[in-house]
Short mmCIF file of C-alpha atoms and ligand atoms in Angstrom, two decimals:
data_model
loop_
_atom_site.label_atom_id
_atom_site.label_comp_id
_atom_site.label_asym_id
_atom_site.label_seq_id
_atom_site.Cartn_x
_atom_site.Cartn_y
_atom_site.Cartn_z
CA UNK Q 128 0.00 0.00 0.00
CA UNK Q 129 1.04 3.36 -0.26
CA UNK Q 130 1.47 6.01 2.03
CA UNK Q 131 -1.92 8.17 3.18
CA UNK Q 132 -1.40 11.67 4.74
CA UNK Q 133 -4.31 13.69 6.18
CA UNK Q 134 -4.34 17.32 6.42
CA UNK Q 135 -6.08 19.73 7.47
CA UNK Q 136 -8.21 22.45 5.07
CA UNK Q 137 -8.79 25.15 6.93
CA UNK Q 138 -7.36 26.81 10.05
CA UNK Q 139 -6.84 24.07 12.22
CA UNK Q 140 -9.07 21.91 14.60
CA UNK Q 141 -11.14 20.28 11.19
CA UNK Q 142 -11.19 16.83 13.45
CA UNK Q 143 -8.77 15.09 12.01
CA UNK Q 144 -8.08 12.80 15.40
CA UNK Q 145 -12.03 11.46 14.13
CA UNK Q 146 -10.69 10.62 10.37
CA UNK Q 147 -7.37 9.41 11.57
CA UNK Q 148 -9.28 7.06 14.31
CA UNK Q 149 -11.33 6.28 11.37
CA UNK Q 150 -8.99 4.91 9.66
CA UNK Q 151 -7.02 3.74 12.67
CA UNK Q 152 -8.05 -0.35 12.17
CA UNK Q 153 -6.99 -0.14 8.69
CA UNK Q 154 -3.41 1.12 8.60
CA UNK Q 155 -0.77 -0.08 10.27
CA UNK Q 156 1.65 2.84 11.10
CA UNK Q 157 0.52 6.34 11.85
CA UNK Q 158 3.13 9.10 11.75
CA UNK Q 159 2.91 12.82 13.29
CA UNK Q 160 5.39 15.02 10.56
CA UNK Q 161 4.93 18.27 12.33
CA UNK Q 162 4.28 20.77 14.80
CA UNK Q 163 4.41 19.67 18.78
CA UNK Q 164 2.48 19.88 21.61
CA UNK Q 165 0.07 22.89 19.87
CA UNK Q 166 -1.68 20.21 18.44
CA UNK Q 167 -4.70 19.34 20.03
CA UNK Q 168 -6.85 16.42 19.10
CA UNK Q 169 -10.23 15.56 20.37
CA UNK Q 170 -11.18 11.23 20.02
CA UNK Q 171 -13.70 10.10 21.07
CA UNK Q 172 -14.23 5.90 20.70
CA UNK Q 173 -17.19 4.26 21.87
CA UNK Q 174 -17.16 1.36 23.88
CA UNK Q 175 -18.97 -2.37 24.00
CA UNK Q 176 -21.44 -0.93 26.46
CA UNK Q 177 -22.63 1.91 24.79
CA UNK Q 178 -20.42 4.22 26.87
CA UNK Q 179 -17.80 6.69 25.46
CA UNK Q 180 -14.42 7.14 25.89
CA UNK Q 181 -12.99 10.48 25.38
CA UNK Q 182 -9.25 11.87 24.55
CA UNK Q 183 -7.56 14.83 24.28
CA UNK Q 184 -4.14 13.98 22.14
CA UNK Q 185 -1.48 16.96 22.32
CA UNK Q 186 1.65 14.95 21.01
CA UNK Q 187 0.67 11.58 20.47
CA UNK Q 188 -0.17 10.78 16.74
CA UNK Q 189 -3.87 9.63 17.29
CA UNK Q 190 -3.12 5.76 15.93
CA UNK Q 191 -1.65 5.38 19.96
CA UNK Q 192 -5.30 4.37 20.91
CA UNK Q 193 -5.35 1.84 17.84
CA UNK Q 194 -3.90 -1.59 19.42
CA UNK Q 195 -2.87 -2.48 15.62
CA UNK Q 196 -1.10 0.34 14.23
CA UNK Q 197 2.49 1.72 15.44
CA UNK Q 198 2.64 5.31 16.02
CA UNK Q 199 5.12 7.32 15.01
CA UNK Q 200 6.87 10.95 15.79
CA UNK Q 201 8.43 11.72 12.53
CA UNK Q 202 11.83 13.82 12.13
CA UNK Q 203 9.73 16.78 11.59
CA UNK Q 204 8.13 17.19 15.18
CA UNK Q 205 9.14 19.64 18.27
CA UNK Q 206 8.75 17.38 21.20
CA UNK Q 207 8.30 18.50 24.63
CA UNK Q 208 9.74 15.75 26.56
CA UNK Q 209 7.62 16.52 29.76
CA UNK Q 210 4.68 16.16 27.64
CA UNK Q 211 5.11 13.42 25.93
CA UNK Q 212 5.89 11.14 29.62
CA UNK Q 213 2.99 13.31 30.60
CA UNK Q 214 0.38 12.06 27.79
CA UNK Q 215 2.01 8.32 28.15
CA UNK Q 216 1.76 7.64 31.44
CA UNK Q 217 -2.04 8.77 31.14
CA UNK Q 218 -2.84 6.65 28.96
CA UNK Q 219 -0.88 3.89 30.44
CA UNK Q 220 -3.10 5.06 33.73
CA UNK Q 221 -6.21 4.35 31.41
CA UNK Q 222 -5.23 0.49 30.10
CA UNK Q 223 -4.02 1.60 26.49
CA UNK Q 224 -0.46 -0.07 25.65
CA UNK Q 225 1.88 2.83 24.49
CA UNK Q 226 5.21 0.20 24.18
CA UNK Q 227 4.66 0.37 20.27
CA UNK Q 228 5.72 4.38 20.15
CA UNK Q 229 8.65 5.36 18.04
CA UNK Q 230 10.11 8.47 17.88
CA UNK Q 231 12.95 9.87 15.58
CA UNK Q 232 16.31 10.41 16.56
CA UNK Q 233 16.13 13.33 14.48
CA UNK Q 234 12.92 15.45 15.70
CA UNK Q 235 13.94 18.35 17.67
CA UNK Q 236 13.71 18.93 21.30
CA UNK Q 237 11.60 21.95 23.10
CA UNK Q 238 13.32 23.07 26.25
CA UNK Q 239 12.84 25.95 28.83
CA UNK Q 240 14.42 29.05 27.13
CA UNK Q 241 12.38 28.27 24.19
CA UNK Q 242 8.62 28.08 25.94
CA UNK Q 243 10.00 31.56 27.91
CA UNK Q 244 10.79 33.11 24.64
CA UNK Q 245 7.47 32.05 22.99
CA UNK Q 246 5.58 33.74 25.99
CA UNK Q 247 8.03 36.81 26.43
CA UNK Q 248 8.08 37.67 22.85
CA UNK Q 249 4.08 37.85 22.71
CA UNK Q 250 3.88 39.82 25.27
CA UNK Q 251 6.34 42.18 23.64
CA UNK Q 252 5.14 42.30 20.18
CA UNK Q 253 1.39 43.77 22.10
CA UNK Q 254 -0.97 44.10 19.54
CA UNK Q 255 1.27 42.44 17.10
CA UNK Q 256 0.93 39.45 18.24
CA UNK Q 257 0.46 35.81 16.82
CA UNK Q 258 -1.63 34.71 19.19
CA UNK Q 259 0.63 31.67 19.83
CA UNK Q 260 -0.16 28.74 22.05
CA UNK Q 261 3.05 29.36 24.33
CA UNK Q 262 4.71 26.19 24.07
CA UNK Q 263 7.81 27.15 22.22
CA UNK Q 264 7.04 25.64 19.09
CA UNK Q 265 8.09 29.07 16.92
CA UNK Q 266 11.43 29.58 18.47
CA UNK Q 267 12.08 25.92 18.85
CA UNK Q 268 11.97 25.59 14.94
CA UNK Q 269 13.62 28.83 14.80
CA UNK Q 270 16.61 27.42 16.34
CA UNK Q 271 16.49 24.23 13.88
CA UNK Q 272 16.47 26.14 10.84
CA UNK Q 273 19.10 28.32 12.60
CA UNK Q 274 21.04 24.91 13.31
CA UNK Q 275 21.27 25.92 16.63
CA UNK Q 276 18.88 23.10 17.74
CA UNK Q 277 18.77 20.12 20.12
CA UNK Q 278 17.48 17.01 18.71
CA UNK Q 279 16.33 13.61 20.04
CA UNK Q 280 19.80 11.96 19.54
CA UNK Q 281 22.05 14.55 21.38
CA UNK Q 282 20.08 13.60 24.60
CA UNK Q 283 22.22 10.76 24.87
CA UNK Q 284 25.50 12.11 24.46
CA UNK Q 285 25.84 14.46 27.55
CA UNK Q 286 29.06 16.02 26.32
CA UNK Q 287 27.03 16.60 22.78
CA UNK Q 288 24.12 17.99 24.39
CA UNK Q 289 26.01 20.14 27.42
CA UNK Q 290 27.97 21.68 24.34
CA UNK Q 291 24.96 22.30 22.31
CA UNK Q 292 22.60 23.64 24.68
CA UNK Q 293 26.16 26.08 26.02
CA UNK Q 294 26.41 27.20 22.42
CA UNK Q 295 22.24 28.26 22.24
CA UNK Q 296 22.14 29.46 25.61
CA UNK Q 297 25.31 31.62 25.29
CA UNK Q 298 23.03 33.60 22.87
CA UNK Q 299 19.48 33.08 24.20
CA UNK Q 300 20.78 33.91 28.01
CA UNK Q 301 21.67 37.91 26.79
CA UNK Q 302 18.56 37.94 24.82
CA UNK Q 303 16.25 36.59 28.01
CA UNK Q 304 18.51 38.73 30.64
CA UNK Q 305 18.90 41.82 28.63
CA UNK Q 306 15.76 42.31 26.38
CA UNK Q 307 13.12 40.57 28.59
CA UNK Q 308 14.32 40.95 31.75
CA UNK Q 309 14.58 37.41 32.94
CA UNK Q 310 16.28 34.56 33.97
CA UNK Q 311 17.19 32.06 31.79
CA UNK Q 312 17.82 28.50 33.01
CA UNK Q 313 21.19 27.59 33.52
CA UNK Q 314 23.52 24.97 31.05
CA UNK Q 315 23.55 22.71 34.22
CA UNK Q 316 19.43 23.02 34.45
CA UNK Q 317 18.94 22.75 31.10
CA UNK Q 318 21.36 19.72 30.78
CA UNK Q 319 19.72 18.00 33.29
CA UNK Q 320 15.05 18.69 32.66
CA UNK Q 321 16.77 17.10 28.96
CA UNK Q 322 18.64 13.89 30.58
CA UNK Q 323 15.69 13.06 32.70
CA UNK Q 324 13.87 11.35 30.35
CA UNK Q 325 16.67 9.45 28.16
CA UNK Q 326 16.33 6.44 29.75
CA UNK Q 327 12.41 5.87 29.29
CA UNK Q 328 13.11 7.68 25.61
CA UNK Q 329 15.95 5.21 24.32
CA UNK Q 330 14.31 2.35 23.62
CA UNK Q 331 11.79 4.39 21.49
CA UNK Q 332 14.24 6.35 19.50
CA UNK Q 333 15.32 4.91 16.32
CA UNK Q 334 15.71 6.12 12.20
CA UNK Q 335 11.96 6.37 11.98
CA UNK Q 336 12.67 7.27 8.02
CA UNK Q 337 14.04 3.76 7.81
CA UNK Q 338 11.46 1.79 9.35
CA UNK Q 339 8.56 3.71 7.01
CA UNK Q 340 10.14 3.14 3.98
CA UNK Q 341 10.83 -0.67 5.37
CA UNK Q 342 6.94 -0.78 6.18
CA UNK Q 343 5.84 0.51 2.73
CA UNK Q 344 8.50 -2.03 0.65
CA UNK Q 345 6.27 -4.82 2.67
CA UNK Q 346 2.51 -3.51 1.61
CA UNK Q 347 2.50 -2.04 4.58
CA UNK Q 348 0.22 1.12 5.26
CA UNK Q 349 1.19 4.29 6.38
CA UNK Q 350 -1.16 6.97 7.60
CA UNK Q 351 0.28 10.49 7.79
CA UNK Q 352 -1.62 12.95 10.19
CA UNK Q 353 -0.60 16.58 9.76
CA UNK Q 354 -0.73 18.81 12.84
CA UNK Q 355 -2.21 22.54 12.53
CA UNK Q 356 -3.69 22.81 8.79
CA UNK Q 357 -3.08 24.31 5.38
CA UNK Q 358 -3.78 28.16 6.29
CA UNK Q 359 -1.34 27.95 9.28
CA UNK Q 360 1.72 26.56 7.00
CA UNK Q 361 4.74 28.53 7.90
CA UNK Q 362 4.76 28.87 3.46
CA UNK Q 363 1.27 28.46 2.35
CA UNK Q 364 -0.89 29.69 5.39
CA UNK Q 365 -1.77 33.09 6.27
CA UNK Q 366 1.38 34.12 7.24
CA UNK Q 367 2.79 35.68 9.70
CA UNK Q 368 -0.17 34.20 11.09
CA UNK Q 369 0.89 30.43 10.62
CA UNK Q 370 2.46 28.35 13.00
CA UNK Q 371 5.98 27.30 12.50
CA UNK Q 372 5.65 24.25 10.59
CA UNK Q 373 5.10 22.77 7.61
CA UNK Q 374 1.29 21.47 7.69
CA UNK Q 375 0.73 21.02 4.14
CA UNK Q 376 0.98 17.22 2.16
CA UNK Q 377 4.88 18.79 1.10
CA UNK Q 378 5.84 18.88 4.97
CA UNK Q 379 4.22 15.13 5.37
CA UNK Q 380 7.14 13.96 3.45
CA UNK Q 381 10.33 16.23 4.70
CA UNK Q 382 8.45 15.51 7.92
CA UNK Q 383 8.72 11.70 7.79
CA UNK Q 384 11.54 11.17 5.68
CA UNK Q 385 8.96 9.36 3.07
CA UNK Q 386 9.55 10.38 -0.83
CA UNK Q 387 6.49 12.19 -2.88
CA UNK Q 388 6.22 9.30 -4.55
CA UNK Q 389 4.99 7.38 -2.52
CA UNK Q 390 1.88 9.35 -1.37
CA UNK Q 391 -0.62 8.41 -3.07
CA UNK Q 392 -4.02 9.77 -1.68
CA UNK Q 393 -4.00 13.17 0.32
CA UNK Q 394 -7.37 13.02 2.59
CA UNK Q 395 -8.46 17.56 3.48
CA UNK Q 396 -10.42 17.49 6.46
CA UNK Q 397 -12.75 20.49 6.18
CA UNK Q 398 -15.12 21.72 8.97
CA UNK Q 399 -18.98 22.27 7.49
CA UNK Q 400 -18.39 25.87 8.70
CA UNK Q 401 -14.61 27.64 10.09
CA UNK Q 402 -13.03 28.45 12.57
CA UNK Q 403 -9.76 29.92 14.15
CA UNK Q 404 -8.08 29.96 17.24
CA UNK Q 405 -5.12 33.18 17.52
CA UNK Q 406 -4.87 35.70 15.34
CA UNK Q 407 -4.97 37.06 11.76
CA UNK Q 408 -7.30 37.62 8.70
CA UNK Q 409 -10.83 35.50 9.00
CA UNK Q 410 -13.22 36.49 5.95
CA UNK Q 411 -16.13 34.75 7.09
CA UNK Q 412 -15.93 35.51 10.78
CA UNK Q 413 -19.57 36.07 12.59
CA UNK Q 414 -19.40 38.36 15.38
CA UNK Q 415 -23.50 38.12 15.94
CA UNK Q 416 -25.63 35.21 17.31
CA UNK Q 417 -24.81 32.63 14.50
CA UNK Q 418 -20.96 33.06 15.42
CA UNK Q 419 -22.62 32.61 18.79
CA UNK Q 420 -24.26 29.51 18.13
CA UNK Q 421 -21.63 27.89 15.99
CA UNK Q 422 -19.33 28.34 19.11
CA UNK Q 423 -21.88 26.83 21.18
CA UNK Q 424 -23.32 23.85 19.54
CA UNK Q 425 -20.15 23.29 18.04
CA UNK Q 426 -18.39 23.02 21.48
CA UNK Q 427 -15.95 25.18 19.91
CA UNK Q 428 -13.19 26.27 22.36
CA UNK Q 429 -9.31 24.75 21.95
CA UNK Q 430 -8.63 21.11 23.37
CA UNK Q 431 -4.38 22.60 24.14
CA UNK Q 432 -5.69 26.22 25.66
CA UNK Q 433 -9.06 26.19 26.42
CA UNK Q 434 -9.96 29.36 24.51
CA UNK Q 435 -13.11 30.43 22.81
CA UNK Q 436 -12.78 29.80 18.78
CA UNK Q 437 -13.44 32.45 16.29
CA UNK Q 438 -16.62 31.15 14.15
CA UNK Q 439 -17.80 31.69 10.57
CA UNK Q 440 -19.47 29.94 7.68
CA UNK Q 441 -18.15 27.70 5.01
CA UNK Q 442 -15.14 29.15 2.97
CA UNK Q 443 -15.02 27.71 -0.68
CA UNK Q 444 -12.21 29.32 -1.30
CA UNK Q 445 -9.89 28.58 0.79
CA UNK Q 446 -11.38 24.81 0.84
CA UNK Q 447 -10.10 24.65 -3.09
CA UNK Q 448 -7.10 26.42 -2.11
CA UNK Q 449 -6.19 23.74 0.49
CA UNK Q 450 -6.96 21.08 -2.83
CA UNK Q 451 -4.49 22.51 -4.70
CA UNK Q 452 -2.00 23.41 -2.62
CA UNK Q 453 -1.77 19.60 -0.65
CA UNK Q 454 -3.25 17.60 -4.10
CA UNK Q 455 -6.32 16.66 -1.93
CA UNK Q 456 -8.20 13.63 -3.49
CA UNK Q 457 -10.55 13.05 -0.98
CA UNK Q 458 -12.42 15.54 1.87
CA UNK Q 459 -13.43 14.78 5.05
CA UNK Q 460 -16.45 17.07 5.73
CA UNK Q 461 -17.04 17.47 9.77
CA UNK Q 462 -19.52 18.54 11.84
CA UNK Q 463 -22.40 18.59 9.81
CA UNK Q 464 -24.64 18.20 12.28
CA UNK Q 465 -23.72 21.74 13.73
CA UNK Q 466 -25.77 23.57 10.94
CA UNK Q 467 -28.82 21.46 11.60
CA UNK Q 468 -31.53 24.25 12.52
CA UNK Q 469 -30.84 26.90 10.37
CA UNK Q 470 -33.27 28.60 7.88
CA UNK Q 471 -30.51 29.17 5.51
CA UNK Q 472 -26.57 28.56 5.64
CA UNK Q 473 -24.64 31.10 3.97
CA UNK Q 474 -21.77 29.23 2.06
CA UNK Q 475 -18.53 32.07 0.75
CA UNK Q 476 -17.82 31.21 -2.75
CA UNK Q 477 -15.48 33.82 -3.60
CA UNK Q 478 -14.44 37.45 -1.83
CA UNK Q 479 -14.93 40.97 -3.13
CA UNK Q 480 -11.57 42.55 -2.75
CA UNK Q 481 -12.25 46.69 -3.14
CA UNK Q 482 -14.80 46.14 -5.97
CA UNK Q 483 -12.69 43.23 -7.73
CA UNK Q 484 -14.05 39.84 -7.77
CA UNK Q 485 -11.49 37.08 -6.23
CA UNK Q 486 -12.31 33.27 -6.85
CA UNK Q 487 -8.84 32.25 -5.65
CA UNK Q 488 -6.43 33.33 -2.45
CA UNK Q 489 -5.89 36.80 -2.86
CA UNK Q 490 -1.80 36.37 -3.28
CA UNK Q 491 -1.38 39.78 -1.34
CA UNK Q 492 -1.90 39.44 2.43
CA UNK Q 493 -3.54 43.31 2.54
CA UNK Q 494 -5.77 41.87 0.08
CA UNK Q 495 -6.40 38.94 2.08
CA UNK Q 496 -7.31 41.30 4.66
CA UNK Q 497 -9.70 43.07 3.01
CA UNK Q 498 -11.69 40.10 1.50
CA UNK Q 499 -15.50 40.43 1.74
CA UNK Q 500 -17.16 37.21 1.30
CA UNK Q 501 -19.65 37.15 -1.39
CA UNK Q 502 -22.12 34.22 -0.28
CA UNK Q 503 -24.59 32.14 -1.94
CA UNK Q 504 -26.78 30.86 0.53
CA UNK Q 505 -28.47 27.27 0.58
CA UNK Q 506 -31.11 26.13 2.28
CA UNK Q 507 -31.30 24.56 5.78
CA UNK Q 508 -32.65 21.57 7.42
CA UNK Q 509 -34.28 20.43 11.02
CA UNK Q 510 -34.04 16.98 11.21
CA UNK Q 511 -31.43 15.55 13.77
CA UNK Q 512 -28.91 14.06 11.52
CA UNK Q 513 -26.86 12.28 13.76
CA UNK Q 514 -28.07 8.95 13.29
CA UNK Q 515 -27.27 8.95 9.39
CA UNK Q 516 -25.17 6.41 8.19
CA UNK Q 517 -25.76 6.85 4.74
CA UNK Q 518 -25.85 9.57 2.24
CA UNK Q 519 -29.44 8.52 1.64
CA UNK Q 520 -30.37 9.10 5.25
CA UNK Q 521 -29.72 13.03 5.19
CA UNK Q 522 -32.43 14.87 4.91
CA UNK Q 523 -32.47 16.30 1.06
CA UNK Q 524 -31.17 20.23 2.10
CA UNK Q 525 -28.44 18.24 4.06
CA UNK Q 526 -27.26 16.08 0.97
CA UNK Q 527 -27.80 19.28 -1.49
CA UNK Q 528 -25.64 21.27 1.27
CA UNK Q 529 -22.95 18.59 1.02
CA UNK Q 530 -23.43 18.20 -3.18
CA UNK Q 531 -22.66 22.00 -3.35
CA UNK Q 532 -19.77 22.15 -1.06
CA UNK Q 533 -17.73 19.37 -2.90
CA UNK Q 534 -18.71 20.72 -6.66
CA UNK Q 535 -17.40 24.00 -5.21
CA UNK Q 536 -14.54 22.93 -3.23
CA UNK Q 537 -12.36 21.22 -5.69
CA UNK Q 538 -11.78 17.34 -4.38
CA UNK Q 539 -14.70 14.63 -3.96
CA UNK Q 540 -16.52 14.78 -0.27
CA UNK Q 541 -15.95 10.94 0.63
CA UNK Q 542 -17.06 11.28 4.28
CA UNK Q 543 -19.47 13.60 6.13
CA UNK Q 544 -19.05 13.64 9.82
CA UNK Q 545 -22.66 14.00 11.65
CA UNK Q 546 -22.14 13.20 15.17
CA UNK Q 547 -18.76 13.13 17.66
CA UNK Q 548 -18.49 9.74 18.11
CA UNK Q 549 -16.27 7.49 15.27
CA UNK Q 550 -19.60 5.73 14.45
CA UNK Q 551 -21.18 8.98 13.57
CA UNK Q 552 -19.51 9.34 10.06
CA UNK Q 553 -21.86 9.00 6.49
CA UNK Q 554 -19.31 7.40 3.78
CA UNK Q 555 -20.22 7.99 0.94
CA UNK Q 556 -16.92 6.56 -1.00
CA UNK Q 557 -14.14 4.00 0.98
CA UNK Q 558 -11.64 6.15 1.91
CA UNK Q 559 -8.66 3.05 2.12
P1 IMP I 33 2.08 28.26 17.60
O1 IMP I 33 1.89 27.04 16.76
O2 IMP I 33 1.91 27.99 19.09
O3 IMP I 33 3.35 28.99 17.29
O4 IMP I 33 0.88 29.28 17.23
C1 IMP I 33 0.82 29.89 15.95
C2 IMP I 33 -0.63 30.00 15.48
O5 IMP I 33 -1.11 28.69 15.16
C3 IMP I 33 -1.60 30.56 16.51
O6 IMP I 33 -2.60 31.31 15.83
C4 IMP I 33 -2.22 29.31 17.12
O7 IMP I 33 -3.50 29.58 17.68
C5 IMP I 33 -2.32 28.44 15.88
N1 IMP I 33 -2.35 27.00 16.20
C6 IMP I 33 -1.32 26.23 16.61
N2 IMP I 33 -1.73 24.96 16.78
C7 IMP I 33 -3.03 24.90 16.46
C8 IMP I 33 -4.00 23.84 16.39
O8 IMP I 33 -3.74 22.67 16.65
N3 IMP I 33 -5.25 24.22 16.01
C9 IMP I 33 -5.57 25.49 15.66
N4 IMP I 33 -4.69 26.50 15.70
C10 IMP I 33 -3.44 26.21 16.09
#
C-alpha cells in the first residue's frame, strides 16, 4: 500500500483525530510530521457498552489508541519531553499499551528558554501578536532552521548535548537577561530537565525514516496525520499568522523522511463551517448570534488552551485552495450536524476585494485582509442528523448542502461527519 497523509483544510481543529481514528483499524503505522504539543486532538471511541471514551491527544499521533497500528513521531516534530511522559503515562493510567511508540532520533527537542521566549516575545510584540499557544514551538523551529537546535539523539550524548545547549544558551541567556528581563535557566538546568527522560526515551528512539520506507517495501500502510492545517503553513498559510511548521501534504514527506512518490491519496479534512483559534485575517468571521451559536453547539473552544474559537461559515475558497496546494483527493467534511436548525446557511464562494471579484487566495496578504465574502446561501434543514449512516439518510437540504460544497470545493466529499463519536460518520466513497 502506499502512504496516506491527512491534512487539514482550513485553520486548524477540522477533526482530524475522528478521520485518523477512522482509519485507525486499517493502517498499520501512523506518523505525526509536524508541529508539537500545539496540536490538540479531540477522540472520542465508543465502547462495548454503549459508553464513550474520550481523549484529548497533544503529542501523540492519534493511531496510539489503535492496538494495531504503530505510532510514530516523525523527524519533523518539536517534542516536549515533559509532555510526551505526561500524555504516556495517562494513557498507560487508562489500560491503552503505548510500548509500540517510536520516535525519531532526528525530531527536535523543546526546552525551557524556548517556551519563555514564545511567551516573552508575545507579550512584547502587544498588539502584534500571533496569538501563539506558548509552548515554544516558533522559536524551537527557529533554532532548527538556525542549526542551533537540540534534537532527540544529542540527549544521549551528555558532552554533545552540554555543548549544544552552552552554544544556544550563550546567545538566548543575553537575549532573556537583557531584552526581557529574565532569567534564563542555567547549562547545568537545562542539561539536566533534557537527561531526565533518556532512559524511558531510548528504547523508542530509532531512524523512523528507515522503518517507514521498510513498512511501505512490505505492503505495509502508512497513515500520515498533519498537525495545525493548510492556512497555518509557515509557506502556504496566512502568514505571519501560521504556526511554525510545515502542515501542508509537502511537509508530510520532509516531515517523515517518506519520498512524494509514494503518497498516493492526500485526505483535506474540512469543517462544514470555520473556525480559528489566535490571530490574523478571517473572511467569514460572525461576530453576531450565528458566530454565537456555531461556538456553542459546536463546542468550539481549543482542546491545548481552552480558549473560545473564532466562528464563521463555510469558505469555498480557501477549501479549493487547500486542494491545490496539498493535491487533496478526498475531503473529510465534519460537523455537519452543527448547521442542523438553520433557515438558511450562507456558504462564501469567492471574496470581493475593493470592488474586484477574487475566486482564488488573494496572493497579497492586505488583500487577504480586506476580503468580503460574497455568499450564496443554501437552504437549511431540522431533522437531527446524527443517526445517518448513509448519504441517503440526510435529509435532502443536508445532501444538497454537502453536493454544493464538494462541486465548489475542488476534491470529492468521501465522508461527512454528523455526530462526535467514530460511528457517527456518512461514507459515501471507501476512503482506504
Ligand atoms: P504556535 O503554533 O503555538 O506557534 O501558534 C501559531 C498559530 O497557530 C496561533 O494562531 C495558534 O493559535 C495556531 N495553532 C497552533 N496549533 C493549532 C492547532 O492545533 N489548532 C488550531 N490552531 C493552532
Amino acid at each position: 500500500m502506499p502512504a496516506i497523509a491527512i491534512i487539514g483544510a482550513q485553520w486548524g481543529d477540522e477533526g482530524k483525530g475522528k478521520a485518523t481514528d477512522l482509519l485507525g483499524d486499517r493502517v498499520d503505522y501512523v506518523v505525526k510530521f509536524n508541529g508539537g504539543n500545539n496540536a490538540g486532538h479531540t477522540v472520542v471511541i465508543g465502547q462495548p457498552d454503549g459508553s464513550s471514551e474520550k481523549y484529548a491527544l497533544h503529542l501523540l499521533p492519534s493511531g496510539i489508541l489503535s492496538p494495531g497500528c504503530t505510532p510514530v513521531i516523525g523527524n519533523g516534530v518539536v517534542i516536549d519531553l515533559a509532555v510526551l511522559f505526561q500524555e504516556l503515562d495517562a494513557l498507560v493510567e487508562r489500560g491503552i499499551d503505548v510500548s509500540r511508540l517510536k520516535v525519531s532520533a532526528n525530531a527536535h527537542v523543546i526546552a525551557d528558554y524556548n517556551r519563555t521566549l514564545d511567551k516573552v516575545t508575545e507579550r512584547f510584540l502587544g498588539s502584534r501578536r500571533i496569538g501563539t499557544t506558548g509552548r515554544g514551538i516558533g522559536p524551537t523551529y527557529a533554532d532548527k532552521m538556525n542549526r542551533v537546535g537540540i534534537r532527540i539523539q544529542d540527549i544521549f550524548d551528555e558532552k554533545i548535548l552540554r555543548q549544544k545547549v552552552e552554544g544556544v544558551l550563550d546567545l538566548k541567556g543575553q537575549v532573556l537577561t537583557k531584552i526581557y528581563n529574565r532569567r534564563p535557566a542555567t547549562v547545568d538546568e537545562t542539561v539536566e530537565e533534557l537527561r531526565a527522560y533518556a532512559e524511558r526515551l531510548a528504547p523508542m528512539v530509532c531512524d523512523t525514516g528507515l522503518v517507514l520506507n521498510q513498512a511501505l517495501d512490505r505492503g505495509e500502510t502508512v497513515l500520515l496525520e498533519a498537525g495545525q492545517a493548510t492556512l497555518l503553513d509557515v509557506d502556504h498559510g496566512t502568514y505571519p499568522f501560521v504556526t511554525s511548521s510545515s502542515a501542508t501534504s509537502g511537509g508530510a514527506c520532509t516531515g517523515s523522511g517518506i519520498p512524494p512518490t509514494r503518497l498516493e491519496q492526500v485526505i483535506g479534512i474540512v469543517k462544514a463551517y470555520t473556525t480559528r483559534v489566535g490571530e490574523g485575517p478571517f473572511p467569514t468571521e460572525l461576530f453576531d448570534d450565528h458566530g454565537e451559536h456555531l461556538r456553542k453547539v459546536g463546542a468550539e473552544y481549543g482542546t491545548t488552551t481552552g480558549r473560545p474559537r473564532r466562528c464563521g461559515w463555510y469558505d469555498a475558497v480557501i477549501a479549493r485552495y487547500a486542494a491545490r496546494v496539498n493535491g487533496v483527493t478526498d475531503f473529510v467534511l465534519t460537523k455537519l450536524d452543527v448547521l442542523t436548525g438553520l433557515e438558511k446557511v450562507p456558504v462564501c464562494v469567492a471574496y470581493d476585494v475593493d470592488g474586484v471579484r477574487h475566486d482564488e487566495m488573494p496572493v497579497n496578504q492586505s488583500d487577504f485582509h480586506h476580503a468580503v465574502p460574497i455568499y450564496e446561501h443554501l437552504d437549511g434543514w431540522w431533522e437531527d442528523i446524527s443517526e445517518a449512516r448513509t448519504f441517503a439518510d440526510l435529509p435532502v437540504n443536508a445532501q444538497r448542502y454537502v453536493e454544493a460544497v464538494e462541486e465548489m470545493s475542488g476534491a470529492r466529499i468521501s465522508a461527512v461527519g454528523v455526530g462526535p463519536s467514530r460511528a457517527a460518520t456518512v461514507v459515501r466513497h471507501e476512503l482506504i
